[in-house]
Short mmCIF file of C-alpha atoms and ligand atoms in Angstrom, two decimals:
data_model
loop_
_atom_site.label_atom_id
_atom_site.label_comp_id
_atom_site.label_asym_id
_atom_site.label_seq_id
_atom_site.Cartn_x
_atom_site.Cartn_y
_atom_site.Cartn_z
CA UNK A 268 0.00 0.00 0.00
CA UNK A 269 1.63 3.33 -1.47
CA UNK A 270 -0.36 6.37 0.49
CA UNK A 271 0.52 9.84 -0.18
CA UNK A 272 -0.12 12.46 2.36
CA UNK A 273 0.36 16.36 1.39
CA UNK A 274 -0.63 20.01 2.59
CA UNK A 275 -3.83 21.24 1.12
CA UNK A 276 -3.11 24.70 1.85
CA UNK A 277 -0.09 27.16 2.37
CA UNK A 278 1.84 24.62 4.68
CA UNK A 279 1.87 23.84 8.85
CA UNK A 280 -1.87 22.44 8.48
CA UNK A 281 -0.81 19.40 10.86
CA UNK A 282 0.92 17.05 8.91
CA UNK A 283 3.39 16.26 11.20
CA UNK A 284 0.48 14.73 13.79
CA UNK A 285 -1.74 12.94 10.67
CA UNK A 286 1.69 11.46 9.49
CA UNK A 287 2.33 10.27 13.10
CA UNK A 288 -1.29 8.73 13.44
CA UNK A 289 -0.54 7.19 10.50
CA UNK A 290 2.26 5.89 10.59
CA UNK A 291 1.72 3.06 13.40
CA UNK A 292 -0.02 1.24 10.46
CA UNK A 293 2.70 1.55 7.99
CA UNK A 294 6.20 0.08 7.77
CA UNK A 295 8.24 2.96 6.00
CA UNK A 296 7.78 6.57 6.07
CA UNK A 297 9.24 8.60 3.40
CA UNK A 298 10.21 12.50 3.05
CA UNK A 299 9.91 13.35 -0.18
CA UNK A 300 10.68 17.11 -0.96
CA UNK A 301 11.81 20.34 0.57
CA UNK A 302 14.22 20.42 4.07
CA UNK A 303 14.63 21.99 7.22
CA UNK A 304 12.25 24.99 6.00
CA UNK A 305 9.38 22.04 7.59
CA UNK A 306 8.27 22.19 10.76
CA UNK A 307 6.11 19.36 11.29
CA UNK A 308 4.98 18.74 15.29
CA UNK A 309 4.47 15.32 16.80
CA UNK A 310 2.86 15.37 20.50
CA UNK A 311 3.08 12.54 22.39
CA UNK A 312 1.58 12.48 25.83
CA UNK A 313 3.35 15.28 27.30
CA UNK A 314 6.57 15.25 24.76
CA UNK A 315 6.31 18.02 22.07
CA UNK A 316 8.60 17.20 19.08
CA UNK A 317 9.18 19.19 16.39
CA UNK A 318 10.73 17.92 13.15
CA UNK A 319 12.89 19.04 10.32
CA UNK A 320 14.45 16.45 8.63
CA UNK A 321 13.35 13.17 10.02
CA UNK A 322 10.27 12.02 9.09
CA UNK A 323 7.25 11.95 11.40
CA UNK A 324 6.79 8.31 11.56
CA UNK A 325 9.61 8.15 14.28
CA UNK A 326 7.75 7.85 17.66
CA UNK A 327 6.36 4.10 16.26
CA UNK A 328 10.07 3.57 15.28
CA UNK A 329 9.57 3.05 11.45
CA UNK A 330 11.87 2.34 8.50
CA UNK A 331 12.79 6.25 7.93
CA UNK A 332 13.84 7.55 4.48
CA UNK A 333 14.64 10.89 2.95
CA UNK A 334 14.60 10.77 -0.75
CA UNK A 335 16.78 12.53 -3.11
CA UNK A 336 14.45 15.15 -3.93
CA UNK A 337 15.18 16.60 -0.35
CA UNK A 338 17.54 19.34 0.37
CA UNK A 339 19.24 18.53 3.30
CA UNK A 340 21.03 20.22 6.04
CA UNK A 341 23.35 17.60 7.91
CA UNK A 342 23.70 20.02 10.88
CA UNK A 343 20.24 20.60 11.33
CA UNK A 344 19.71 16.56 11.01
CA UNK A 345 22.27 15.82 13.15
CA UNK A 346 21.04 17.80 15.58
CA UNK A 347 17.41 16.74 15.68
CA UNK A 348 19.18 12.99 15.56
CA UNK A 349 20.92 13.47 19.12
CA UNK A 350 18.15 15.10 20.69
CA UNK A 351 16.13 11.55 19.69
CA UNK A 352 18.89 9.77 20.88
CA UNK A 353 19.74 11.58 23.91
CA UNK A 354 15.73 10.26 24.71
CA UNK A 355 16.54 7.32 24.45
CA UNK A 356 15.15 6.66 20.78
CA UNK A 357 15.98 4.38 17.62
CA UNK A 358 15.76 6.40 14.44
CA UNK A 359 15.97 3.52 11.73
CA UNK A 360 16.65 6.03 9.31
CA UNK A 361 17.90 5.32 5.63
CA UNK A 362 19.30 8.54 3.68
CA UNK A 363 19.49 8.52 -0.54
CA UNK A 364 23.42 8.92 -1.68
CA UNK A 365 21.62 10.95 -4.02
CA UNK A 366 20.02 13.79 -1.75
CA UNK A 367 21.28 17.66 -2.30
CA UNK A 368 23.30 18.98 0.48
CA UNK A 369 22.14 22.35 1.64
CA UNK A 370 25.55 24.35 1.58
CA UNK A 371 26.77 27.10 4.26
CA UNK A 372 26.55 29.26 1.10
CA UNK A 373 23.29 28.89 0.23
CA UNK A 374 22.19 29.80 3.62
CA UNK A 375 24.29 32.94 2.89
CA UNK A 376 22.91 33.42 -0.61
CA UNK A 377 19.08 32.79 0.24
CA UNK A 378 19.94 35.80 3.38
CA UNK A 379 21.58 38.00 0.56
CA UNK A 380 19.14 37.99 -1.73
CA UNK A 381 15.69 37.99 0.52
CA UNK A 382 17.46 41.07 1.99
CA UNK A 383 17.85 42.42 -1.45
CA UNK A 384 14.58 41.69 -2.73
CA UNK A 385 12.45 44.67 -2.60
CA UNK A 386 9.06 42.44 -2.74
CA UNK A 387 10.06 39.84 0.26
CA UNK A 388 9.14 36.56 0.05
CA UNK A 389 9.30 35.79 3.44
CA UNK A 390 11.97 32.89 2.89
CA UNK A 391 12.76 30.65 6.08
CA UNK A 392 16.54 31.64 5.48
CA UNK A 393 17.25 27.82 5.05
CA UNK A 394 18.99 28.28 1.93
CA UNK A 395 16.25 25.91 0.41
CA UNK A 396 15.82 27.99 -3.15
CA UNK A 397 19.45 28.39 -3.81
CA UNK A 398 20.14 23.84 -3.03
CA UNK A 399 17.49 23.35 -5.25
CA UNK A 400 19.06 26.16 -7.60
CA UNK A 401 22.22 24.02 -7.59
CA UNK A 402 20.65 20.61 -8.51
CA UNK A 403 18.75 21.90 -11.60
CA UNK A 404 21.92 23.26 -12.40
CA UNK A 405 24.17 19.91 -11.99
CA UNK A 406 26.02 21.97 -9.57
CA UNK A 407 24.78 20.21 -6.18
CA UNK A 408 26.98 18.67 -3.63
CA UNK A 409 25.10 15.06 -2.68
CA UNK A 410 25.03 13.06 0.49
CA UNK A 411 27.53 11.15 -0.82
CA UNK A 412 29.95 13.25 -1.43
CA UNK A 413 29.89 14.55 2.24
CA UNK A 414 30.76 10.85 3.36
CA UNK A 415 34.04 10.99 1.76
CA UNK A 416 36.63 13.74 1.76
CA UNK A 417 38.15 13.21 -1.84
CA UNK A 418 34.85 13.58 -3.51
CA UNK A 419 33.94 16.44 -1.43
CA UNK A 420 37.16 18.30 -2.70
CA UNK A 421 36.46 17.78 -6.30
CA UNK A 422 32.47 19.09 -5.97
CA UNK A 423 34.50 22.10 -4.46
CA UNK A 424 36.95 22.39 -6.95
CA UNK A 425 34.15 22.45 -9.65
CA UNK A 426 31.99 24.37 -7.53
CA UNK A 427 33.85 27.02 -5.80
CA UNK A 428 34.86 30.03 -7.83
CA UNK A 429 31.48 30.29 -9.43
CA UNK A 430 29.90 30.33 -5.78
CA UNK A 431 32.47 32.97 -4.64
CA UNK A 432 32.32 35.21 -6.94
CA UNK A 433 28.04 34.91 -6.55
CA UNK A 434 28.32 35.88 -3.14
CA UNK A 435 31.28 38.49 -3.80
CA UNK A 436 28.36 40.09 -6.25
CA UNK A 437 25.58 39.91 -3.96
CA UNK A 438 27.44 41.71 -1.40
CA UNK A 439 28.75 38.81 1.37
CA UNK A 440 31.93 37.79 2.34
CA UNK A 441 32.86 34.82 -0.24
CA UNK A 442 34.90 32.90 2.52
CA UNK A 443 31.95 30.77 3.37
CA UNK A 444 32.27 28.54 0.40
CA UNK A 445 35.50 26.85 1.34
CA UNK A 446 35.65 27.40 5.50
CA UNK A 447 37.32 24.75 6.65
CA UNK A 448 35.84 24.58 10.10
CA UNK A 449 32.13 24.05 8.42
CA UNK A 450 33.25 21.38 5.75
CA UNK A 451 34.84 19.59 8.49
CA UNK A 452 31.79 19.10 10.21
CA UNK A 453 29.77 18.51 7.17
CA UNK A 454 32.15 15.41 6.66
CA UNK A 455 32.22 14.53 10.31
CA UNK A 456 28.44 14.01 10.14
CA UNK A 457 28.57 12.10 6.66
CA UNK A 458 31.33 9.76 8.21
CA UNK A 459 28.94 8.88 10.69
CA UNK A 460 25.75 8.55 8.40
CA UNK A 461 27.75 6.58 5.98
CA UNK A 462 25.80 3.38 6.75
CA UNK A 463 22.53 4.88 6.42
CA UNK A 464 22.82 5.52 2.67
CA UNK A 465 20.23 3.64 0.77
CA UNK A 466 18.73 3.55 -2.39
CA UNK A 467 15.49 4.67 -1.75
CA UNK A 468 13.71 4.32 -4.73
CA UNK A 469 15.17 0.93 -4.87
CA UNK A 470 13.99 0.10 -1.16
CA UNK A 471 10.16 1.75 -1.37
CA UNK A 472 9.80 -0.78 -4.36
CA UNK A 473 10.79 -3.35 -3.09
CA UNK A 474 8.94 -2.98 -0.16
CA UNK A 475 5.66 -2.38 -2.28
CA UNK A 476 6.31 -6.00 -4.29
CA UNK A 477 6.43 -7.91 -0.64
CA UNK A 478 2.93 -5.83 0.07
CA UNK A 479 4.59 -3.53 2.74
CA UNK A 480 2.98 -0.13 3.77
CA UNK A 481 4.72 3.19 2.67
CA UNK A 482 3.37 6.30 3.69
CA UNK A 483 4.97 9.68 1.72
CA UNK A 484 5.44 12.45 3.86
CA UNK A 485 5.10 15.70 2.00
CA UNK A 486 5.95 19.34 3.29
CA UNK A 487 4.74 22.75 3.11
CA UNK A 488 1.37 23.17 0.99
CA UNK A 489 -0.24 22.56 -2.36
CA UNK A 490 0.15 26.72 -2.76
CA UNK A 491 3.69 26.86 -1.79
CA UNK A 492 4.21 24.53 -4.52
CA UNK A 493 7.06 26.22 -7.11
CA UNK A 494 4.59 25.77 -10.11
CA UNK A 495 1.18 25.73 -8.89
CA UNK A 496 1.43 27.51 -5.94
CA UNK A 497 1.05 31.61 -5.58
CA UNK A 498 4.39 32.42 -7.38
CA UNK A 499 6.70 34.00 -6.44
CA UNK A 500 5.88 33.70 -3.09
CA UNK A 501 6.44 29.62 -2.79
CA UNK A 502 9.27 27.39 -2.21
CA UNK A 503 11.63 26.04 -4.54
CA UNK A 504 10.22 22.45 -4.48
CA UNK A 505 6.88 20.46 -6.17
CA UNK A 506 4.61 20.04 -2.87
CA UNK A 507 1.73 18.52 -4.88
CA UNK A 508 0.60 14.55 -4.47
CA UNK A 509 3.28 13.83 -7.69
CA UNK A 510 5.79 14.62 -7.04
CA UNK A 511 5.67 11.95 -3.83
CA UNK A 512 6.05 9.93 -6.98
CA UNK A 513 8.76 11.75 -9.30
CA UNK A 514 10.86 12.41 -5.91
CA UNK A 515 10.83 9.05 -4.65
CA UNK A 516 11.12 7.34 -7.85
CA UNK A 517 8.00 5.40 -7.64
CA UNK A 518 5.40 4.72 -10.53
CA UNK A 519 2.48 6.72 -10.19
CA UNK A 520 0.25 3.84 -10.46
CA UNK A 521 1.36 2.09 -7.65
CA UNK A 522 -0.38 5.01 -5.45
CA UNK A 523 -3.49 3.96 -3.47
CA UNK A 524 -4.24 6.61 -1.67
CA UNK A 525 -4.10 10.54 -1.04
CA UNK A 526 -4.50 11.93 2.14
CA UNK A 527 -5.25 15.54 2.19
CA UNK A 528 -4.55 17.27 5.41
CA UNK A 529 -6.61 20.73 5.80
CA UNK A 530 -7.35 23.09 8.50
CA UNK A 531 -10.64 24.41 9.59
CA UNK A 532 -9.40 27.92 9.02
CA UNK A 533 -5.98 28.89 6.88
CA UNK A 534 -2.88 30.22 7.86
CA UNK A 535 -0.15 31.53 5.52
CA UNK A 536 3.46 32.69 7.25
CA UNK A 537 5.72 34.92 5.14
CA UNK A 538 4.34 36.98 1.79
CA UNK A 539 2.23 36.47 -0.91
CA UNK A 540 -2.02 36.23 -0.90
CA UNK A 541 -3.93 35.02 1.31
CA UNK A 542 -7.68 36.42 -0.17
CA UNK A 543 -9.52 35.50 3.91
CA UNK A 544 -7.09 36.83 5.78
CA UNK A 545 -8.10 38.49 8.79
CA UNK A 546 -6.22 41.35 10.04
CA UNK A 547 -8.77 41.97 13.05
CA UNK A 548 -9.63 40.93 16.21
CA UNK A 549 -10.45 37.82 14.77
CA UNK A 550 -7.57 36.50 13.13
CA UNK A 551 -5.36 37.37 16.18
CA UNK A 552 -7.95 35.41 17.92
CA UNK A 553 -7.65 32.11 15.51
CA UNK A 554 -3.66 32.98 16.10
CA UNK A 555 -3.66 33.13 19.64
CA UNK A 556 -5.80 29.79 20.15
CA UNK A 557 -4.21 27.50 17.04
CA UNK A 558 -0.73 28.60 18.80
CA UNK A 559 0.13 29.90 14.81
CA UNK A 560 3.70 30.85 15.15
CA UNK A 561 5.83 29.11 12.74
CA UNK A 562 7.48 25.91 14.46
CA UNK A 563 11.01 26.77 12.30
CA UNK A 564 11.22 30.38 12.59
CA UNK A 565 8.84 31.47 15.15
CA UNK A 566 7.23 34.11 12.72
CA UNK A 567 3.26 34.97 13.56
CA UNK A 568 1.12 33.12 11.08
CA UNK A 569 -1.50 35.09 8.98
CA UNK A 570 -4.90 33.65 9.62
CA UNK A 571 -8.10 33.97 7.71
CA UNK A 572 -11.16 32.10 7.02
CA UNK A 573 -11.81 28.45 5.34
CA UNK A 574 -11.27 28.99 1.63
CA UNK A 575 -13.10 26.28 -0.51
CA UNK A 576 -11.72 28.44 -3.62
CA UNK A 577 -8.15 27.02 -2.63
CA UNK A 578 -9.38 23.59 -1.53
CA UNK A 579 -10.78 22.84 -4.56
CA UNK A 580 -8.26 23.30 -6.43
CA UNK A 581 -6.07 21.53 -4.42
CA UNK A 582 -7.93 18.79 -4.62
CA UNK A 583 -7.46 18.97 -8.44
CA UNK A 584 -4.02 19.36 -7.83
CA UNK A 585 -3.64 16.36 -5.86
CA UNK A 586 -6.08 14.09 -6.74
CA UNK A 587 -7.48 13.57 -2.55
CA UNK A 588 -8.87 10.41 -1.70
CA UNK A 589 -9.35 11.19 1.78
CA UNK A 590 -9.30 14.67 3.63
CA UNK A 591 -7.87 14.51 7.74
CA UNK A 592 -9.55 18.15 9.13
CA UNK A 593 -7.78 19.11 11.78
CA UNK A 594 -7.66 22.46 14.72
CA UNK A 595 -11.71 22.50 14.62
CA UNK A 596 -10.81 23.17 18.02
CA UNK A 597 -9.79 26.45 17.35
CA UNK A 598 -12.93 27.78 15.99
CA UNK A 599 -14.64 26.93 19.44
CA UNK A 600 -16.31 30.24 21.06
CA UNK A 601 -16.84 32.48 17.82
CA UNK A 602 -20.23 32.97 17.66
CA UNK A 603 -20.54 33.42 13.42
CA UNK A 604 -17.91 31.44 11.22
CA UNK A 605 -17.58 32.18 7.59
CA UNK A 606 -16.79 30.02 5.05
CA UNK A 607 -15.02 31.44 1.51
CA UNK A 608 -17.20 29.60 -1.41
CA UNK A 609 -16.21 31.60 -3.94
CA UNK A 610 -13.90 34.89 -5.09
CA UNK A 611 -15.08 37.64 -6.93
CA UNK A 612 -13.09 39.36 -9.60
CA UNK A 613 -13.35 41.98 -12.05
CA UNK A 614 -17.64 41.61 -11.36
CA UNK A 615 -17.17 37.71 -12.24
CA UNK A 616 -17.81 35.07 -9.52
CA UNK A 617 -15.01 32.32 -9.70
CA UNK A 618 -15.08 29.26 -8.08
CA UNK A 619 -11.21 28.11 -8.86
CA UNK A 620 -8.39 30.29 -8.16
CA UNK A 621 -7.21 32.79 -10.75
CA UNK A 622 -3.90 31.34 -11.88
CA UNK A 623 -2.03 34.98 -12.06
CA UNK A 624 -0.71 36.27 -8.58
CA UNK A 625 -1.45 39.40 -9.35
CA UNK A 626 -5.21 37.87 -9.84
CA UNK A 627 -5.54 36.60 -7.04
CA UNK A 628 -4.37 39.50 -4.63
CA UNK A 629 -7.01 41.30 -6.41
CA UNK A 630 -10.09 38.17 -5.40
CA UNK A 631 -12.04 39.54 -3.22
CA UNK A 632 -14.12 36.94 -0.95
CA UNK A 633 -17.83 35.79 -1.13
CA UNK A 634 -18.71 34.22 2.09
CA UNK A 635 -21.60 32.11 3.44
CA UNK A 636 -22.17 32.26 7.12
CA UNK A 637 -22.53 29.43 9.80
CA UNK A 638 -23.94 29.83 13.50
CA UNK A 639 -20.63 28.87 15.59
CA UNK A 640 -20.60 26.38 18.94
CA UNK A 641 -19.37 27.39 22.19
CA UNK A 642 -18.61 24.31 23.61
CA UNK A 643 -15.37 22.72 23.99
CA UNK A 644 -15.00 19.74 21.68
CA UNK A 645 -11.52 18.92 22.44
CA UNK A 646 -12.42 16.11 24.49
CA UNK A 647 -14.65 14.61 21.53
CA UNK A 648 -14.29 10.94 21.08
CA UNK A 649 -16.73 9.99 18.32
CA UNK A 650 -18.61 12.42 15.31
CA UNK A 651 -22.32 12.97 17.54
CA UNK A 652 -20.16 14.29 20.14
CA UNK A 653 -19.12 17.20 18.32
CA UNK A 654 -22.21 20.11 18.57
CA UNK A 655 -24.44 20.53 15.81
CA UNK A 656 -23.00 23.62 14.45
CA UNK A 657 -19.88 21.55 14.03
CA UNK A 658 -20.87 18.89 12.10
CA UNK A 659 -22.67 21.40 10.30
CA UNK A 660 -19.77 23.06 9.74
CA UNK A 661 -17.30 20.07 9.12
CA UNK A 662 -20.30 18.73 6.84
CA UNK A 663 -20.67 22.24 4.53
CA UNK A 664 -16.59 22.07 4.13
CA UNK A 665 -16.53 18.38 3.03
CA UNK A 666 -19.22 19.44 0.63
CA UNK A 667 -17.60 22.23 -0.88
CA UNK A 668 -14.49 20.04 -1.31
CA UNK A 669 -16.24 17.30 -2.22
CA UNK A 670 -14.08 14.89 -0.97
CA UNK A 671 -14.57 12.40 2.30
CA UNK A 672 -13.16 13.86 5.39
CA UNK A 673 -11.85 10.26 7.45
CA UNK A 674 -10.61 11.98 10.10
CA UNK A 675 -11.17 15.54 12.53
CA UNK A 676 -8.18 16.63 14.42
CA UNK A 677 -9.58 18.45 17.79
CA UNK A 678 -6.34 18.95 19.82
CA UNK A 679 -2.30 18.35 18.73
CA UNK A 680 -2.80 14.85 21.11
CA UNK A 681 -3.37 11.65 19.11
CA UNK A 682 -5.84 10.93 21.10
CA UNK A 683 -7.88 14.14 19.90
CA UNK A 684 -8.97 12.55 16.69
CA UNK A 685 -12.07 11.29 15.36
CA UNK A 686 -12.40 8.95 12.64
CA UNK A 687 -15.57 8.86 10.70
CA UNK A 688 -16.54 6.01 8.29
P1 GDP B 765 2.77 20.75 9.83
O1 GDP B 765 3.90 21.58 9.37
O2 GDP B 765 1.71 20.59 8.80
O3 GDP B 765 3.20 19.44 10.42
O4 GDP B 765 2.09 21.57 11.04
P2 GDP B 765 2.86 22.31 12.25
O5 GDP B 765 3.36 21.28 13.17
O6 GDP B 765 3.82 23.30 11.72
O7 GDP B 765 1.68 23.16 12.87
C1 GDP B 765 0.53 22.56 13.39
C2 GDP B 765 0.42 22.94 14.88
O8 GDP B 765 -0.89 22.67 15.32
C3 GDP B 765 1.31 22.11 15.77
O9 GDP B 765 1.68 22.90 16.87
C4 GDP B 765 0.42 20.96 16.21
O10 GDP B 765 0.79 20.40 17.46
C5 GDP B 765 -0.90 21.66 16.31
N1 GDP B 765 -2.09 20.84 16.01
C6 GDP B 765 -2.22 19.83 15.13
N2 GDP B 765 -3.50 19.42 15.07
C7 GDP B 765 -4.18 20.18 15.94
C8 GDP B 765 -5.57 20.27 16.32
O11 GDP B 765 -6.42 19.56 15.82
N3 GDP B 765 -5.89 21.23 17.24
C9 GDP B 765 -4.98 22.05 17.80
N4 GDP B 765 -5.39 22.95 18.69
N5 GDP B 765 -3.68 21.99 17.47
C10 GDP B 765 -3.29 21.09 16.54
P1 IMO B 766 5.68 22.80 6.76
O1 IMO B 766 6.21 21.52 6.15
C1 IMO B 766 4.65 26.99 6.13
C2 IMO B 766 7.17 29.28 3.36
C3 IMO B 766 8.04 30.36 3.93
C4 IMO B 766 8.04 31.34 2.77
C5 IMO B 766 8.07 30.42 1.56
C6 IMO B 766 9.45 30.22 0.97
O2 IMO B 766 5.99 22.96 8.18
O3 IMO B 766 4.23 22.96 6.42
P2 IMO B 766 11.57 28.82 1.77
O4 IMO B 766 12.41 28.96 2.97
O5 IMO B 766 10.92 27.49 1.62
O6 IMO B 766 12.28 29.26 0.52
O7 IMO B 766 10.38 29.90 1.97
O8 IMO B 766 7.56 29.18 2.01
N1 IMO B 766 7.34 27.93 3.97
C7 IMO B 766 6.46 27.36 4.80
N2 IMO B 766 5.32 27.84 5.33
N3 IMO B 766 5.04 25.73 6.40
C8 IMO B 766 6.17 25.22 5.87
O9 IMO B 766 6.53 23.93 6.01
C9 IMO B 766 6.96 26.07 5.05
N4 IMO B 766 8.13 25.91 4.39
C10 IMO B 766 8.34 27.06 3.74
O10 IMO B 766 7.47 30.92 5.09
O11 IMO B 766 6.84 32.05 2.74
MG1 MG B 767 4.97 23.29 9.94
#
């Protein structure tokens, strides 16, 4: 069983606790695309873990893998390594030789050009556009490069000069390309993940023929995808349900199943549209109670209403078989809740998402309305627990996407999670 599981809006929607829910079914979790720009949160009892690198399937101590179409940071994996292991943890984790190595300078680079940028994007600072820069343009350093010294020196060799002399031109200091001190610790940590390095196209496959359970762990959201999502304001990697396939190097008709995972309200952090935001009372409400402050870099989130406009088009874009609604929670206590059905532009009613930027920071809204609840459902074991109004809400959203919603999130616990039929 090949299951897919993605972001159906602009990112942190709660991934990181669907994936772990998941995941105690399923023998191999896979990371697919983008790096330590994810934040995806795991609670467990009273433990909070937040994850970069390693994929969220860790607290039922899965096979692991991160697939060559991630950008990865061996400090920041390292680091989120020992804290596992200083707990006490196994992290069965299996690396692709083949995976791009997010360089000191492209941390620099992504800094010196967001600060250049007149129109921010609102980059993480991860250096995650300028690794993915270097791999479309055969220029990457790979994982396994780092786990040897001699083919580290000749990526360098290659590399170098044209890096420097980037960096010289965007205004930074150009020693960062060859510091010693950093590459030394970049081949420290590939020494010791040397005997993690799999072939992870190779091993998902295999896994598949001897009827195994793979789950594909996406990151970020089907609008901070680098082609479909609100350019420029995206990340430099595809987010969408295929490219779980094209990243991991399996056929796309060995997928079963697409998990959507959606919040009852939308948050966006850094630039670009966001047509519901609220930038009242209300959305520093939704902010305050969701906890939205980004788990990397501890920016506020923008909140706004549900917008079907988006969903359905990420549904499109994905091709959902199953939707997991989760922080319905956080809309406890407002006594009206609106619901984006449609956008209005230029006197025309649209009902998918103008594909122009530009477009879409001109959509203005069209809401319908729904009573709210007051009571606290975060205690809600089974669907008829949950009040009226929010069933009639869940109900109205599942309609509008028109896609089955298996599962409500009503707290970051596992426990807070009702499955439905
Ligand atoms: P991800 O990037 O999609 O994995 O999401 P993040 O972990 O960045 O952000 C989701 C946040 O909401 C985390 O702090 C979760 O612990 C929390 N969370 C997840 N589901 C729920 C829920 O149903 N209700 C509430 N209140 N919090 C949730
Ligand atoms: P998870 O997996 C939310 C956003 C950044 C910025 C844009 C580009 O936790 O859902 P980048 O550093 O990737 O070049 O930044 O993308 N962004 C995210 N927003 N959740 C994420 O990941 C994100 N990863 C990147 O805020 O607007
Ligand atoms: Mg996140």
């Amino acid at each position: 069983m090949f299951t897919i599981i993605t972001g159906a809006q602009f990112g942190d929607e709660g991934k990181g606790k669907i994936v772990d829910l998941l995941a105690e079914k399923y023998d191999i979790v896979a990371r697919f695309q983008g790096g330590d720009n994810a934040g995806h949160t795991v609670k467990v009892g009273d433990k909070t873990y937040k994850l970069h690198l390693v994929p969220s399937g860790v607290l039922f101590n899965k096979r692991l893998l991160i697939g060559p179409g991630v950008v990865l940071n061996p400090k920041i994996l390292w680091g989120e390594l020992q804290a596992l292991w200083g707990e006490g943890m196994k992290v069965d984790l299996g690396i692709d030789p083949k995976t791009s190595i997010i360089m000191p300078y492209h941390i620099e680079m992504d800094a010196l050009r967001e600060r250049a940028r007149t129109a921010k994007i609102g980059t993480t600072k991860r250096g995650i556009g300028y690794a993915y820069i270097d791999k479309i343009a055969r220029e990457e350093v790979q994982m396994a490069d780092i786990t040897d010294p001699e083919l580290l020196r000749k990526k360098l060799e290659e590399i170098a000069p044209a890096k420097e002399a980037a960096i010289k031109e965007m205004g930074g200091d150009p020693s960062v390309v060859r510091d010693e001190a950093q590459l030394g610790e970049y081949l420290e940590i590939g020494r010791a993940l040397k005997n993690n390095l799999t072939d992870v196209s190779l091993e998902i496959n295999r896994a598949l023929d001897e009827e195994k359970m793979v789950l594909a762990e996406g990151a970020q959201g089907s609008f901070l995808d680098v082609i479909h999502g609100t350019q420029k304001f995206v990340t430099s990697s595809f987010t969408t349900a295929g490219s779980a396939c094209a990243n991991l190097g399996v056929g796309p008709v060995r997928v079963d199943n697409v998990v959507g995972v959606v919040k009852a309200y939308i948050t966006r952090v850094g630039e670009g549209p966001l047509p519901t935001e609220l930038k009242d009372e209300t959305g520093a409400r939704l902010r305050e109670a969701g906890g939205e402050y980004g788990t990397t870099t501890g920016r506020p989130r923008r909140c706004g209403w549900f917008d079907a406009v988006l969903g359905r088009k990420a549904v499109y874009l994905n091709g959902y078989t199953e939707l997991a609604l989760t922080k319905l929670d956080v809309l406890t206590g407002l006594r009206r809740i609106k619901i984006c059905v449609a956008y209005e532009l230029d006197g025309e009613i649209l009902e998918y998402p103008p594909e122009s930027t530009s477009d879409l920071e001109r959509c203005v809204p069209v809401y319908e309305e729904m009573e709210g609840w007051s009571e606290s459902i975060s205690d809600a074991l089974d669907y008829n627990d949950l009040p009226q109004n929010a069933r009639a809400y869940v109900e109205r959203i599942q309609e509008l996407m028109d896609v089955d919603i298996a599962a409500i999130s009503v707290g970051p616990a596992r426990e807070q999670t009702i499955y439905l039929e």
